[in-house]
CSV table of C-alpha atoms and ligand atoms in Angstrom, one decimal:
chain,number,residue,atom,x,y,z
T,1,MET,CA,3.2,19.1,-4.8
T,2,THR,CA,4.2,20.4,-1.5
T,3,LYS,CA,7.4,19.4,0.2
T,4,TYR,CA,5.7,17.0,2.8
T,5,GLU,CA,3.6,15.5,-0.1
T,6,ALA,CA,6.8,14.5,-2.1
T,7,LYS,CA,8.5,13.1,0.9
T,8,ILE,CA,5.8,11.1,1.7
T,9,LEU,CA,5.4,9.7,-1.9
T,10,ASP,CA,9.0,8.8,-1.5
T,11,ILE,CA,8.7,7.1,1.6
T,12,ILE,CA,5.6,4.9,0.4
T,13,ASN,CA,7.4,4.2,-2.8
T,14,THR,CA,10.7,3.2,-1.5
T,15,SER,CA,9.2,1.0,1.7
T,16,GLN,CA,9.3,-2.5,1.1
T,17,LYS,CA,6.5,-2.8,3.7
T,18,HIS,CA,3.0,-1.4,3.7
T,19,MET,CA,3.1,1.4,6.1
T,20,THR,CA,0.7,2.7,8.4
T,21,ILE,CA,0.1,6.3,9.2
T,22,ASP,CA,1.9,6.0,12.2
T,23,GLU,CA,5.0,4.5,10.6
T,24,ILE,CA,4.9,7.1,7.8
T,25,TYR,CA,4.7,9.5,10.5
T,26,ASN,CA,7.6,8.2,12.4
T,27,THR,CA,9.9,7.7,9.3
T,28,LEU,CA,8.9,11.4,8.3
T,29,LYS,CA,9.6,12.7,11.5
T,30,GLN,CA,13.4,11.6,11.3
T,31,ASP,CA,13.7,14.0,8.6
T,32,GLU,CA,11.1,16.7,9.7
T,33,PRO,CA,10.8,16.7,13.4
T,34,LYS,CA,8.2,19.7,13.6
T,35,VAL,CA,5.6,17.5,11.4
T,36,VAL,CA,2.4,16.5,13.2
T,37,LEU,CA,0.6,13.5,12.6
T,38,ALA,CA,-2.7,15.5,11.1
T,39,THR,CA,-0.4,17.0,8.5
T,40,VAL,CA,0.7,13.3,7.6
T,41,TYR,CA,-2.9,12.2,7.5
T,42,ASN,CA,-3.8,15.0,5.2
T,43,ASN,CA,-1.0,14.6,2.7
T,44,VAL,CA,-1.3,10.8,2.4
T,45,ASN,CA,-5.3,11.3,1.9
T,46,LYS,CA,-4.2,14.0,-0.7
T,47,LEU,CA,-2.0,11.4,-2.4
T,48,VAL,CA,-4.6,8.5,-2.4
T,49,SER,CA,-7.1,11.0,-4.1
T,50,ASN,CA,-4.6,11.9,-6.6
T,51,ARG,CA,-4.1,8.3,-7.2
T,52,GLN,CA,-0.4,8.5,-6.3
T,53,VAL,CA,-0.6,6.0,-3.8
T,54,ILE,CA,-3.1,3.1,-2.9
T,55,LYS,CA,-4.9,2.7,0.4
T,56,LEU,CA,-5.1,-0.9,1.3
T,57,SER,CA,-8.0,-1.7,3.6
T,58,ILE,CA,-7.9,-5.3,4.6
T,59,GLU,CA,-10.3,-6.8,7.1
T,60,GLY,CA,-9.0,-6.8,10.8
T,61,GLN,CA,-6.2,-4.5,10.0
T,62,ILE,CA,-5.6,-0.8,10.2
T,63,ASP,CA,-5.3,1.0,6.9
T,64,ARG,CA,-2.0,0.4,5.1
T,65,TYR,CA,-0.5,2.7,2.0
T,66,ASP,CA,1.3,1.1,-0.8
T,67,LYS,CA,2.8,2.2,-4.3
T,68,VAL,CA,0.7,2.5,-7.4
T,69,THR,CA,3.1,0.0,-9.2
T,70,LYS,CA,0.8,-2.8,-10.4
T,71,HIS,CA,1.2,-5.9,-8.1
T,72,ASP,CA,-0.8,-8.2,-6.0
T,73,HIS,CA,-0.9,-9.3,-2.3
T,74,LEU,CA,-0.4,-12.5,-0.3
T,75,ILE,CA,-2.0,-12.0,3.1
T,76,CYS,CA,-1.1,-14.3,5.8
T,77,SER,CA,-4.5,-15.8,7.6
T,78,VAL,CA,-2.4,-16.4,10.8
T,79,CYS,CA,0.0,-13.5,11.2
T,80,GLY,CA,-1.7,-11.0,8.9
T,81,LYS,CA,1.5,-10.1,7.1
T,82,ILE,CA,1.2,-9.0,3.8
T,83,SER,CA,3.5,-9.6,1.0
T,84,ASP,CA,3.8,-8.3,-2.5
T,85,PHE,CA,3.7,-10.7,-5.3
T,86,TYR,CA,3.9,-10.0,-9.1
T,87,PHE,CA,1.7,-12.5,-10.8
T,88,SER,CA,1.3,-12.2,-14.7
T,89,ASP,CA,-1.3,-9.6,-15.7
T,90,LEU,CA,-4.8,-11.0,-15.9
T,91,THR,CA,-6.5,-8.1,-17.4
T,92,SER,CA,-7.2,-9.3,-20.8
T,93,LYS,CA,-8.3,-12.8,-19.3
T,94,LEU,CA,-11.0,-10.9,-17.3
T,95,GLU,CA,-11.9,-8.7,-20.0
T,96,LYS,CA,-12.4,-11.4,-22.1
T,97,GLU,CA,-14.8,-13.4,-19.5
T,98,LEU,CA,-16.5,-10.0,-18.6
T,99,GLY,CA,-16.9,-9.1,-22.3
T,100,GLY,CA,-16.0,-5.4,-21.4
T,101,VAL,CA,-12.9,-3.4,-20.5
T,102,ILE,CA,-12.0,-3.1,-16.8
T,103,ASP,CA,-10.3,-0.5,-15.0
T,104,GLY,CA,-8.1,-2.8,-13.0
T,105,TYR,CA,-8.3,-5.4,-10.5
T,106,ASP,CA,-7.0,-6.0,-6.8
T,107,LEU,CA,-5.9,-9.6,-6.1
T,108,ARG,CA,-5.4,-10.7,-2.6
T,109,ILE,CA,-4.4,-14.4,-2.0
T,110,ARG,CA,-4.6,-15.7,1.4
T,111,TYR,CA,-2.0,-18.2,2.7
T,112,VAL,CA,-0.2,-19.3,5.5
T,113,CYS,CA,3.2,-17.5,5.4
T,114,PRO,CA,6.6,-19.4,5.7
T,115,ASP,CA,7.1,-18.0,9.4
T,116,CYS,CA,3.8,-19.3,10.5
T,117,LYS,CA,4.1,-22.6,8.6
T,118,LYS,CA,7.1,-23.5,11.0
K,1,ZN,ZN1,2.3,-15.5,9.1
K,2,ZN,ZN1,1.9,-4.0,-1.9
């Protein structure tokens, strides 16, 4: 793993938000002023294909990147804010209904976040 890859992985893993390429770039730049956006882009894509980070594609939003720790997402229908949520694991329930082994699932719950409810 290259120096940049390791730093980017660390940024994504420690971030509480779901960062866009620009946000990752701006964070890394504080540490590595010479880094260019294309390098960040290439390294992030490499991390995605190595399954070390997850690309979150949500309709109507630009791609965001997330840690691989199993968790689910709540997405606000009004402001688009994405929050992590840890539901109990549904793998065995889904496998039972499907009658076969699954690789995983991606749960996205749409709701109105507390800020938008006000
Ligand atoms: Zn909201
Ligand atoms: Zn997440």
